[in-house]
Tab-separated table of C-alpha atoms in Angstrom:
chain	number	residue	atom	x	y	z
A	1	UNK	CA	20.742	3.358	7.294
A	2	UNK	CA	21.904	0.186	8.915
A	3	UNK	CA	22.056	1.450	12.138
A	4	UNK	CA	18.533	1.665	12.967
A	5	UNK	CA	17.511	-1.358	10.983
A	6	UNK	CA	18.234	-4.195	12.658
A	7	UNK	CA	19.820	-7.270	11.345
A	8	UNK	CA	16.698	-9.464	10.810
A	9	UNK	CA	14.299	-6.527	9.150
A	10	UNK	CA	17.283	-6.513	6.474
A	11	UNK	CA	16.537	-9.843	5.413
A	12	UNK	CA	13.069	-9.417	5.300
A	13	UNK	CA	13.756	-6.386	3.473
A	14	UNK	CA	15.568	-8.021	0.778
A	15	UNK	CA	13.257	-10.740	0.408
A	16	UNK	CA	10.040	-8.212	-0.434
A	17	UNK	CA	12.438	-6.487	-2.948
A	18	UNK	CA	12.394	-10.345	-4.741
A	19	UNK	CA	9.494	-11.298	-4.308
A	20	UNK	CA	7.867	-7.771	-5.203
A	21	UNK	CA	10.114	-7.649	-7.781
A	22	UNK	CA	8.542	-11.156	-9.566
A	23	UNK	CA	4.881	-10.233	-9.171
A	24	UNK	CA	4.771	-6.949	-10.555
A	25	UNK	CA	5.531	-9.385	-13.905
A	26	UNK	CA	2.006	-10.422	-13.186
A	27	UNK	CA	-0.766	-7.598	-11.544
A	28	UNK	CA	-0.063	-4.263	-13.693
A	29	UNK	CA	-0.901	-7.289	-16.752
A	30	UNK	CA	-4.183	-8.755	-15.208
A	31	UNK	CA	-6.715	-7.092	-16.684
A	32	UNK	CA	-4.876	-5.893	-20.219
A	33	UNK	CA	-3.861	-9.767	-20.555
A	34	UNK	CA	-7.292	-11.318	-20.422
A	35	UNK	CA	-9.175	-8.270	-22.444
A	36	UNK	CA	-6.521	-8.866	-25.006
A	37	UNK	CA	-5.074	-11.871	-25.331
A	38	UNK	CA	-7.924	-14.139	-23.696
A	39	UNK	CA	-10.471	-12.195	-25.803
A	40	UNK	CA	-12.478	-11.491	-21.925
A	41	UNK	CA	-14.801	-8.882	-21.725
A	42	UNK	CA	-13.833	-6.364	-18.649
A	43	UNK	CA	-17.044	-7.415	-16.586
A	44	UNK	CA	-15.626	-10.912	-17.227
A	45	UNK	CA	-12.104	-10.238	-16.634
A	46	UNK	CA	-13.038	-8.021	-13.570
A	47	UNK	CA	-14.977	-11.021	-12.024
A	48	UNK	CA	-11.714	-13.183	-12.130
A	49	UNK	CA	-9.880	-10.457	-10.449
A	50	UNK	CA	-12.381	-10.371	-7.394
A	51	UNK	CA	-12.191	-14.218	-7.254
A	52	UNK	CA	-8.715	-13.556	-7.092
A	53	UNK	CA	-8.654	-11.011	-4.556
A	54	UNK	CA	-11.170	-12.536	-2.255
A	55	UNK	CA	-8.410	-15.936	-2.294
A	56	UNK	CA	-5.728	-13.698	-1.466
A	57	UNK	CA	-7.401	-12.202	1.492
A	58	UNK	CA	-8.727	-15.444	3.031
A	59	UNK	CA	-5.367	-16.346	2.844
A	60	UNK	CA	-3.971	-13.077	4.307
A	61	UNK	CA	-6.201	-13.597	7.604
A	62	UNK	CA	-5.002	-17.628	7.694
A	63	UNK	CA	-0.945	-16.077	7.005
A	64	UNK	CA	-1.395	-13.599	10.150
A	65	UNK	CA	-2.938	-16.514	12.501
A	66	UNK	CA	-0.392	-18.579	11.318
A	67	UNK	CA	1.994	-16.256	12.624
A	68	UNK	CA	0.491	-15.684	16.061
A	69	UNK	CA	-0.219	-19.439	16.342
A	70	UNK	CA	2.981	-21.209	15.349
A	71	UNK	CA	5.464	-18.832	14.109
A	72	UNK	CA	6.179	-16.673	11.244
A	73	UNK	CA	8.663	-18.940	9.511
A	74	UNK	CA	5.686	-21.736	8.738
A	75	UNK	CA	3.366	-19.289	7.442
A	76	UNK	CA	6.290	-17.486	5.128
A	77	UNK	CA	7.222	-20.763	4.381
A	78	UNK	CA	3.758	-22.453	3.323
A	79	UNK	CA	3.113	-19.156	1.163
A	80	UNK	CA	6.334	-19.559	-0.367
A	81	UNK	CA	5.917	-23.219	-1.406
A	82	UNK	CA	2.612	-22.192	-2.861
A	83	UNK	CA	3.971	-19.262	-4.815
A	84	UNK	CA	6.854	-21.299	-6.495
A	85	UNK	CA	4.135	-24.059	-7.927
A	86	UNK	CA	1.646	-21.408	-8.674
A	87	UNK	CA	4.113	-18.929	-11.244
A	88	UNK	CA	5.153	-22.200	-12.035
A	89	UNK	CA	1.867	-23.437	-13.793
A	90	UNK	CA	0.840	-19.543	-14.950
A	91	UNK	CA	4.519	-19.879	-17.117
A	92	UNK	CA	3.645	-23.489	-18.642
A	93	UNK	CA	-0.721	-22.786	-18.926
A	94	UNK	CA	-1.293	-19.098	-18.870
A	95	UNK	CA	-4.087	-20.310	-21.883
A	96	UNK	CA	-8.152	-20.309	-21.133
A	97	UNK	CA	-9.317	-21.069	-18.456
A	98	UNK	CA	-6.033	-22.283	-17.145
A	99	UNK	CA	-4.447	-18.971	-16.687
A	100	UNK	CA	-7.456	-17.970	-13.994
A	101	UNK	CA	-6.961	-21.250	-12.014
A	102	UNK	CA	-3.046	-20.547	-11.782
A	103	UNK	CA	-3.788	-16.784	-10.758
A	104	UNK	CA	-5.767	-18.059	-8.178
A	105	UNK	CA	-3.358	-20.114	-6.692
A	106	UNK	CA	-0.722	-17.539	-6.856
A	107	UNK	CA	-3.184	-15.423	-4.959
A	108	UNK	CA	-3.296	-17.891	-1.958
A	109	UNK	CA	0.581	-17.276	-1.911
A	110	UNK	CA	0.794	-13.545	-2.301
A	111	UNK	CA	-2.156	-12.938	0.723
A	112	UNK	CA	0.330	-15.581	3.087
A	113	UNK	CA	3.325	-13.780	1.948
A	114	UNK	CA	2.260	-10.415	2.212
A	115	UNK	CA	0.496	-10.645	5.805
A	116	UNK	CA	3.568	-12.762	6.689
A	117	UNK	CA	6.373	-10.160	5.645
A	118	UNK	CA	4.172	-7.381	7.262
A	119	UNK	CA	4.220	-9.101	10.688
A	120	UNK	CA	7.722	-9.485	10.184
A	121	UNK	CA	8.471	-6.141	9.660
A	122	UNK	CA	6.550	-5.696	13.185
A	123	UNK	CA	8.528	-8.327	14.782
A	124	UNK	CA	12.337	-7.484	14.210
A	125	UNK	CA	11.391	-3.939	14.267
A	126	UNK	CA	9.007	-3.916	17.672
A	127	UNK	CA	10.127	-0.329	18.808
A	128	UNK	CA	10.521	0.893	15.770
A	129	UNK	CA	6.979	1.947	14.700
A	130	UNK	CA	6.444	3.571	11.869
A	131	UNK	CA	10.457	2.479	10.850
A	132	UNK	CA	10.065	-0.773	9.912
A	133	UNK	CA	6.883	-0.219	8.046
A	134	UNK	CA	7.983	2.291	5.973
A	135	UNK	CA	11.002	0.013	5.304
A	136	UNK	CA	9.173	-2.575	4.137
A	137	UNK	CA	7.558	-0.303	1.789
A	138	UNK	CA	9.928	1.001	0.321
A	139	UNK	CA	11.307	-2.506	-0.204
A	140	UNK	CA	7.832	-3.456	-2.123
A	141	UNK	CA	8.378	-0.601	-4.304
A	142	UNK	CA	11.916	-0.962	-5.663
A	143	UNK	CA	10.368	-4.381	-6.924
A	144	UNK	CA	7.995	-2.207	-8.567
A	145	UNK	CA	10.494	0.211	-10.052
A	146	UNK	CA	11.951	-3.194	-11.350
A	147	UNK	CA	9.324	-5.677	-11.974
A	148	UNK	CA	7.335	-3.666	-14.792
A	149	UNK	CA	10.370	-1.726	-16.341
A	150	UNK	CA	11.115	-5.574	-16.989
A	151	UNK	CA	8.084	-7.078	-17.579
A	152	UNK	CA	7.605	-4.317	-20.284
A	153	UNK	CA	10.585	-5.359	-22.517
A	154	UNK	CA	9.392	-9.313	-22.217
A	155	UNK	CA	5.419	-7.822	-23.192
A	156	UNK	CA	6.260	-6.407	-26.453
A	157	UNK	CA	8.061	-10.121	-27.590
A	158	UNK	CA	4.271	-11.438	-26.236
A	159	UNK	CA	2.327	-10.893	-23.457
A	160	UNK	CA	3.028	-14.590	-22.283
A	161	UNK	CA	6.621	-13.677	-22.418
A	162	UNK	CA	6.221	-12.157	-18.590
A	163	UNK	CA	5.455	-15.307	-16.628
A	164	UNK	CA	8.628	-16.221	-16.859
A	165	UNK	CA	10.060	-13.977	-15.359
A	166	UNK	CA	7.869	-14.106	-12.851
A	167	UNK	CA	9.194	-17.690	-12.400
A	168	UNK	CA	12.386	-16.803	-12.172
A	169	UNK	CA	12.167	-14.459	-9.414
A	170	UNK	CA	9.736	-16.958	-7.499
A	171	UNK	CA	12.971	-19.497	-7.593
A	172	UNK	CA	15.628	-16.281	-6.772
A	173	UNK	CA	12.805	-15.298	-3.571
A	174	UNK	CA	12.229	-19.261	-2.298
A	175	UNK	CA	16.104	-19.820	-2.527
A	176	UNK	CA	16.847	-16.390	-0.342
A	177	UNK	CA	13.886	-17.680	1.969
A	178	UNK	CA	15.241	-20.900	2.742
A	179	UNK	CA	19.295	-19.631	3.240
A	180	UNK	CA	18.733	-16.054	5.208
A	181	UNK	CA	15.077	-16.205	6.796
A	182	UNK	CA	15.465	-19.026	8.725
A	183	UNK	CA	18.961	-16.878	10.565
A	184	UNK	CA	15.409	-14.016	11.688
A	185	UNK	CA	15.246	-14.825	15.828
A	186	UNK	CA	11.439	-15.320	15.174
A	187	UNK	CA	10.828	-16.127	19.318
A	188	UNK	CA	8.703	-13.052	20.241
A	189	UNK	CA	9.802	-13.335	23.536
A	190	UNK	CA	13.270	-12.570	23.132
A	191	UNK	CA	11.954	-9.175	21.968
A	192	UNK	CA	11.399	-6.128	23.689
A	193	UNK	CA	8.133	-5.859	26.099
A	194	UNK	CA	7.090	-3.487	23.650
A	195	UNK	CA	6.057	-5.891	20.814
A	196	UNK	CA	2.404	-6.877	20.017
A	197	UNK	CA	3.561	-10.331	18.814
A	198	UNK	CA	2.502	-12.797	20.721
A	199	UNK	CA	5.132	-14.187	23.706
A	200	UNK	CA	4.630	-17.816	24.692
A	201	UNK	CA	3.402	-17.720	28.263
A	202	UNK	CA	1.655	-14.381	28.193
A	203	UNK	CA	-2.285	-13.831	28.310
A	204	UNK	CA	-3.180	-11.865	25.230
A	205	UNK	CA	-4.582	-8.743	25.632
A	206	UNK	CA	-8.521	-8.388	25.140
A	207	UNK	CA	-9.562	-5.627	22.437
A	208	UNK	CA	-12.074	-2.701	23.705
A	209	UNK	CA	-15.136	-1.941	21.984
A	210	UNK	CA	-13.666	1.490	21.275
A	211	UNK	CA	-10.104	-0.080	19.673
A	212	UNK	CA	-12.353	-2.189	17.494
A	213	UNK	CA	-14.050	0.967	16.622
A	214	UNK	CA	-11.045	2.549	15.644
A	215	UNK	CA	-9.693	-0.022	13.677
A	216	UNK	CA	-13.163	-0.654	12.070
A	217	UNK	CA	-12.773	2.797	10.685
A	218	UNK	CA	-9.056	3.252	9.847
A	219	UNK	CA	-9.982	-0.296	7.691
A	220	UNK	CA	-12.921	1.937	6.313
A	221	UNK	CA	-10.315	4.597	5.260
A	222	UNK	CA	-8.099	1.956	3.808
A	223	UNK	CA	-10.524	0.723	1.673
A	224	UNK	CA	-12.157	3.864	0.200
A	225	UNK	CA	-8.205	4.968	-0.498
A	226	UNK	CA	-7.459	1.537	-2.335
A	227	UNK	CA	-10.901	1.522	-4.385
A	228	UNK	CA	-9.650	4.267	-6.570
A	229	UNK	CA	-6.094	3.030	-6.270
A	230	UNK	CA	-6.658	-0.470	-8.074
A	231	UNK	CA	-8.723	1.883	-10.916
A	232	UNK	CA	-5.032	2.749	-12.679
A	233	UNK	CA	-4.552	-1.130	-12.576
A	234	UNK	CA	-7.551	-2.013	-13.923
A	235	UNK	CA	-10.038	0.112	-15.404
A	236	UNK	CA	-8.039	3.178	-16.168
A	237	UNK	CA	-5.500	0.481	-17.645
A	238	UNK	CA	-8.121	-0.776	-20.323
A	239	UNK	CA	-9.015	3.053	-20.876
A	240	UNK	CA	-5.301	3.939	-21.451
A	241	UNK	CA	-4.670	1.391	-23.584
A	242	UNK	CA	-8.086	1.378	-25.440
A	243	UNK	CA	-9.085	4.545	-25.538
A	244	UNK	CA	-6.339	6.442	-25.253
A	245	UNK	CA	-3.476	5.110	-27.400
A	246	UNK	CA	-0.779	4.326	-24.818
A	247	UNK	CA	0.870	1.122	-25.663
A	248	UNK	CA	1.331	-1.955	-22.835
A	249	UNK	CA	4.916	-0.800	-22.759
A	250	UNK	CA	3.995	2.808	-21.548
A	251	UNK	CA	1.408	1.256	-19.343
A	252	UNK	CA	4.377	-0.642	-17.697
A	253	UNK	CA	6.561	2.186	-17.652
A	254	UNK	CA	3.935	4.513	-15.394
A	255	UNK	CA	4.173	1.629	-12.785
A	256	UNK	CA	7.825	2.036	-12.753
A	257	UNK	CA	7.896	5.730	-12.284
A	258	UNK	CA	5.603	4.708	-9.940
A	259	UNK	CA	8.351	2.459	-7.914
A	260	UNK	CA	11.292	4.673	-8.318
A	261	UNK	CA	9.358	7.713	-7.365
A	262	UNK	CA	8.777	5.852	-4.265
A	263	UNK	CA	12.886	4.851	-3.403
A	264	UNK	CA	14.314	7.961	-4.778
A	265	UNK	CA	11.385	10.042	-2.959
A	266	UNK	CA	12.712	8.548	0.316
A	267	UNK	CA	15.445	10.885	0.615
A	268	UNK	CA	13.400	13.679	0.568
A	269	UNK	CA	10.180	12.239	2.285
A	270	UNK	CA	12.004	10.320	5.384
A	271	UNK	CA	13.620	13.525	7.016
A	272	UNK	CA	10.148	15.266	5.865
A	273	UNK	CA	7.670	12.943	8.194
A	274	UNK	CA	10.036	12.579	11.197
A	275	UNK	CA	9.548	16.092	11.771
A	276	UNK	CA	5.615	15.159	11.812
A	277	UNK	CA	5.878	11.303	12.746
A	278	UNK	CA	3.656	10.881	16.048
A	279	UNK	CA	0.875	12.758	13.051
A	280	UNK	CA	0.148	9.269	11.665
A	281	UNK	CA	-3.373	10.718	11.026
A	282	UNK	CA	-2.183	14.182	9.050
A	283	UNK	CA	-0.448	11.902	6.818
A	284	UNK	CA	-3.210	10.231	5.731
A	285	UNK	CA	-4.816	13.578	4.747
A	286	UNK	CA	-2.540	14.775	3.028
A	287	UNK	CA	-2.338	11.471	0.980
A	288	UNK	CA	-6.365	11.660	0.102
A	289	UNK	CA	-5.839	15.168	-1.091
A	290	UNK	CA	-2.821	13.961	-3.462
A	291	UNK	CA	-5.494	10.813	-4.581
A	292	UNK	CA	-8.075	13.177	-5.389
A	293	UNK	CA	-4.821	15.516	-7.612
A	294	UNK	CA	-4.056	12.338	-9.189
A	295	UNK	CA	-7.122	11.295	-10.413
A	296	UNK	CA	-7.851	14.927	-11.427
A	297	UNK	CA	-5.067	14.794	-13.638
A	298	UNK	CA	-6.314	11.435	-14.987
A	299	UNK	CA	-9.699	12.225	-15.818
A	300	UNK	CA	-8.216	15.686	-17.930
A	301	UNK	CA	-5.290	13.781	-19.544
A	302	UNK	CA	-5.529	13.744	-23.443
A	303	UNK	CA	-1.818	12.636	-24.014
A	304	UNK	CA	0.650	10.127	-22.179
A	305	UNK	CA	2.326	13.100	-20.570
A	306	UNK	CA	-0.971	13.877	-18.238
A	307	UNK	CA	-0.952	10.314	-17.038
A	308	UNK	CA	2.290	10.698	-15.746
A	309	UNK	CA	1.467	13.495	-13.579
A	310	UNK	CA	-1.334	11.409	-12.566
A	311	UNK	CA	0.657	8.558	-11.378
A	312	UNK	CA	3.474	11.315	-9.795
A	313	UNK	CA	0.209	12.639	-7.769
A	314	UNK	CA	-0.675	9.102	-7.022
A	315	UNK	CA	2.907	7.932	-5.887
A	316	UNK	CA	2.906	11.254	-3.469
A	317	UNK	CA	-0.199	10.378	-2.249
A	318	UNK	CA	1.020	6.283	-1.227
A	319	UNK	CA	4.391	7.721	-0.326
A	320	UNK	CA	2.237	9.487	2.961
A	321	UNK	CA	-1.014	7.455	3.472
A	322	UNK	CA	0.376	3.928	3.101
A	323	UNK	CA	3.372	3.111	5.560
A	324	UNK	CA	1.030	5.196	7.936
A	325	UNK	CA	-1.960	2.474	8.115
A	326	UNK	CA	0.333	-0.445	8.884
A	327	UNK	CA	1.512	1.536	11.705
A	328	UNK	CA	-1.437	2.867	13.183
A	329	UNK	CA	-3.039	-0.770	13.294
A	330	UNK	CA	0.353	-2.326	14.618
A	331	UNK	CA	-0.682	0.447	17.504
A	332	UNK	CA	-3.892	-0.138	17.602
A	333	UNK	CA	-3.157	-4.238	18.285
A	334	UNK	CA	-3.803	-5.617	21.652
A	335	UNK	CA	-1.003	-7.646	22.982
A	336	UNK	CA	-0.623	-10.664	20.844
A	337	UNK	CA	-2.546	-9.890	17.566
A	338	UNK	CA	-0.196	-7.996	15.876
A	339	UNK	CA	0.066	-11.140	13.282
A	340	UNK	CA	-4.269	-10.972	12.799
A	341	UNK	CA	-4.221	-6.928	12.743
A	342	UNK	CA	-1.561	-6.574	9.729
A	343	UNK	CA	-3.356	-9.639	8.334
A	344	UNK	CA	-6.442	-7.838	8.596
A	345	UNK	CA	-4.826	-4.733	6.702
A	346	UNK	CA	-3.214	-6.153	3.924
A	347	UNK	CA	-6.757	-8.270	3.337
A	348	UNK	CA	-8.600	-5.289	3.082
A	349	UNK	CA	-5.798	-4.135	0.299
A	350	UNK	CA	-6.935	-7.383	-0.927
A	351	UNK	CA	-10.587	-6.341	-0.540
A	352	UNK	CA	-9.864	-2.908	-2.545
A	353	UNK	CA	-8.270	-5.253	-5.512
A	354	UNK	CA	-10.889	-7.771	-4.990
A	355	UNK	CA	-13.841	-5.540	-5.819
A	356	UNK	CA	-12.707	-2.518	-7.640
A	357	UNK	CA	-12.316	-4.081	-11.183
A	358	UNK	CA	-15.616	-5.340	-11.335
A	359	UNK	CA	-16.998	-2.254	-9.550
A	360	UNK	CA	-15.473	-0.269	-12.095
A	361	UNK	CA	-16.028	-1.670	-14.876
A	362	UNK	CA	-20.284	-2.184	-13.668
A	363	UNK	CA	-19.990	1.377	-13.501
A	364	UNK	CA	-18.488	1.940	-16.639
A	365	UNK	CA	-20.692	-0.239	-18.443
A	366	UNK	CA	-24.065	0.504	-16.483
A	367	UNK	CA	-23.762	4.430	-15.111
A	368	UNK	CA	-22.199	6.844	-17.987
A	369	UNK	CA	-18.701	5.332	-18.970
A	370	UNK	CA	-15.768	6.644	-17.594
A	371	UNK	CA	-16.807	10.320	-16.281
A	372	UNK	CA	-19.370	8.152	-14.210
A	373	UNK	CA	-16.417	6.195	-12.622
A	374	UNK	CA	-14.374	8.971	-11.960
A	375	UNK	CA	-17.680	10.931	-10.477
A	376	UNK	CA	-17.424	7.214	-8.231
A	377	UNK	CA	-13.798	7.445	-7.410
A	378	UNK	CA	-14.070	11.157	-5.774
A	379	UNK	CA	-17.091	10.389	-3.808
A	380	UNK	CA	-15.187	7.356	-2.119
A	381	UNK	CA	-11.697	9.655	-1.011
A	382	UNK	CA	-14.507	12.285	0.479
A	383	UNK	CA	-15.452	9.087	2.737
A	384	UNK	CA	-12.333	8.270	3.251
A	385	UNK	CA	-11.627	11.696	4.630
A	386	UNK	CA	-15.070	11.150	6.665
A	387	UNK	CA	-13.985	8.080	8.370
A	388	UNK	CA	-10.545	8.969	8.924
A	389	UNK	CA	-12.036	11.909	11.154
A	390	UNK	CA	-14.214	9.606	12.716
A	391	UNK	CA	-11.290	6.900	13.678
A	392	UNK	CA	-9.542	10.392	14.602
A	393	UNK	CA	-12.383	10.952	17.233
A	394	UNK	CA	-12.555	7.774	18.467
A	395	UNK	CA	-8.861	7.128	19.372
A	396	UNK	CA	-8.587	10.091	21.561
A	397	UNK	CA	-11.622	8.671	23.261
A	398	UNK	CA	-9.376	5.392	24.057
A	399	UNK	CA	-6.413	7.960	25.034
A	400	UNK	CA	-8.546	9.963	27.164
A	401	UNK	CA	-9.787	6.754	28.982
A	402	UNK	CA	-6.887	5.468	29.180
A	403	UNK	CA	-5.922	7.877	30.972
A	404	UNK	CA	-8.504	8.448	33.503
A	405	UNK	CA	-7.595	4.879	34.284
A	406	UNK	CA	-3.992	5.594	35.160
A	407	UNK	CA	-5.591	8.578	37.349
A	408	UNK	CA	-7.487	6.426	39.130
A	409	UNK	CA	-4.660	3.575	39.590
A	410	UNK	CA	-2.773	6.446	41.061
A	411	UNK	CA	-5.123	7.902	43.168
């Protein structure tokens, strides 16, 4: 595997693997912490989490300027500082209301972080395309194969019990940052000329009317993927462990499968899409289909044993669709915005995790209880199947203009 990952992408490997590894102590928890512990009602507690979200993707879109302005080291760096102090204070006040104010401030450091270690993977990986994305995923999922396996053990001693360890890996990801990440050649324009970093120097490209189009819609896709996604973190968590009789422990444990599913599944996936890999867009399909198995599965489950197929169907489905929009926005980038376009994806993530608690649980409450929400979460991955045909159409416009303007260069 080493020889076609480069040296740098290694280290920024290893650092999402830490700091992945730390905050999945703290997300799968959200939502079960405050209905349970905090005594919030899920409108409530799903209000906190869009604060939350909405912080992290402000932050996202700062990280990715950042990154194109000055350099990706400050903006790692500042989110990094920020993430230390924040799952510092969520360890030592995790109490109401001081438990929301610390979540918020570790959600200024996880948008940074996230946009930041994105672009990275971009940067040391330039020609690599989908490569280094897919990497880097895989990196943010053996956290998760970790983080809640762990966090699991700490939650049945108390629920409190798992900011600590989020603490702990904070201090094990800001010491790696500080001795390896500063070694990544972060001067674009020692890279190849096929980066979309910026290179000191250059004019950046301008966008088109019809890439803006494009990336309108494959942001559309993203979010009406992630909607339903954030449900088994938030809703369908309270419903689990409500309803449904699985314990926090279990809960945990389905994120884990989640995360192993994901490494292990790498062995059998990788030499699967490089027969298919310039078919970003067929990936995505056949990810929606494996969402709409998942939550299938989900909405018929009686017993733990169905909501483990759920999540298997629901790993699948990220396995394809999710190294795949990273990629096809990296492509999508004029010259010099590849920092703002993979800022831009990870804040509509953010977005998705933003709004689909309290979306849920309005739905929940408001429309017919849970069949209502799952009626919701299909009719969202039908328009994400619309607008990834759309974005579909629209990119072989730019392609087909594209070249009609080498024709005429030519001629």
């Amino acid at each position: 595997m080493r020889k076609w990952l480069p040296h740098d992408l290694w280290i920024v490997i290893m650092g999402m693997v830490l700091l992945y590894t730390g905050l999945s102590f703290i997300w799968p928890f959200n939502m079960v912490y405050m209905t349970t512990e905090l005594g919030m009602s899920n409108t409530d507690a799903s209000l906190v989490l869009l604060v939350n979200s909405f912080i992290s993707m402000v932050a996202s879109v700062i990280g990715g300027l950042i990154f194109d302005r000055l350099s990706g080291y400050i903006s790692l760096m500042i989110g990094t500082v920020i993430l230390v102090i924040g799952t510092f204070l969520l360890m030592t006040f995790h109490s109401y209301p001081y438990f929301i104010w610390n979540l918020w401030i570790v959600a200024v450091a996880m948008g940074m972080v996230f946009a930041g270690l994105y672009a990275a993977a971009g940067l040391t990986h330039p020609s690599g395309g989908r490569t280094g994305f897919n990497a880097i995923y895989v990196a943010q999922n053996v956290g998760v194969a970790i983080g809640p396996f762990l966090a699991g053990f700490l939650a049945e001693k108390g629920m409190g019990n798992v900011y600590l360890g989020a603490f702990i890996f904070a201090l094990m990801y800001a010491a790696f940052f500080f001795i390896f990440f500063r070694k990544i050649d972060w001067r674009s324009e020692n890279l190849s000329t096929e980066t979309k970093h910026h290179k000191p120097g250059l004019k950046r490209e301008k966008a088109t009317w019809y890439g803006l189009i494009s990336f309108s819609l494959l942001l559309l896709t993203y979010l009406f993927c992630q909607l339903p996604h954030v449900q088994w973190q938030s809703n369908l968590s309270t419903y689990m462990t409500s309803d449904m009789g699985v314990t926090a422990a279990e809960y945990g444990k389905l994120w884990s499968i989640n995360g192993l599913l994901i490494v292990l599944g790498q062995f059998i996936l990788i030499p699967l899409i490089h027969r298919f890999k310039q078919h970003l867009l067929l990936q995505i399909y056949i990810g929606i289909v494996l969402f709409i198995l998942s939550f299938v599965f989900a909405m018929q489950a009686t017993v733990y044993s169905g909501f483990v197929l759920g999540m298997i169907f629901l790993t699948l489905g990220e396995m394809f669709a999710w190294p795949a929009i990273p990629t096809i926005a990296y492509r999508l980038a004029p010259n010099g915005y590849a920092g703002l376009y993979q800022g831009l994806v990870n804040g509509t993530a953010t977005a998705a995790r933003m709004l689909a608690p309290f979306l849920g649980a309005l739905v929940v409450t408001q429309f017919g209880g849970i069949t209502a929400l799952f009626v919701g979460i299909f009719t969202l991955l039908l328009l994400a199947i619309l607008t990834i045909t759309l974005q579909k159409v629209t990119e072989t416009k730019i392609k087909n203009k594209v070249r009609e303007e080498n024709y005429h260069e030519i001629a």
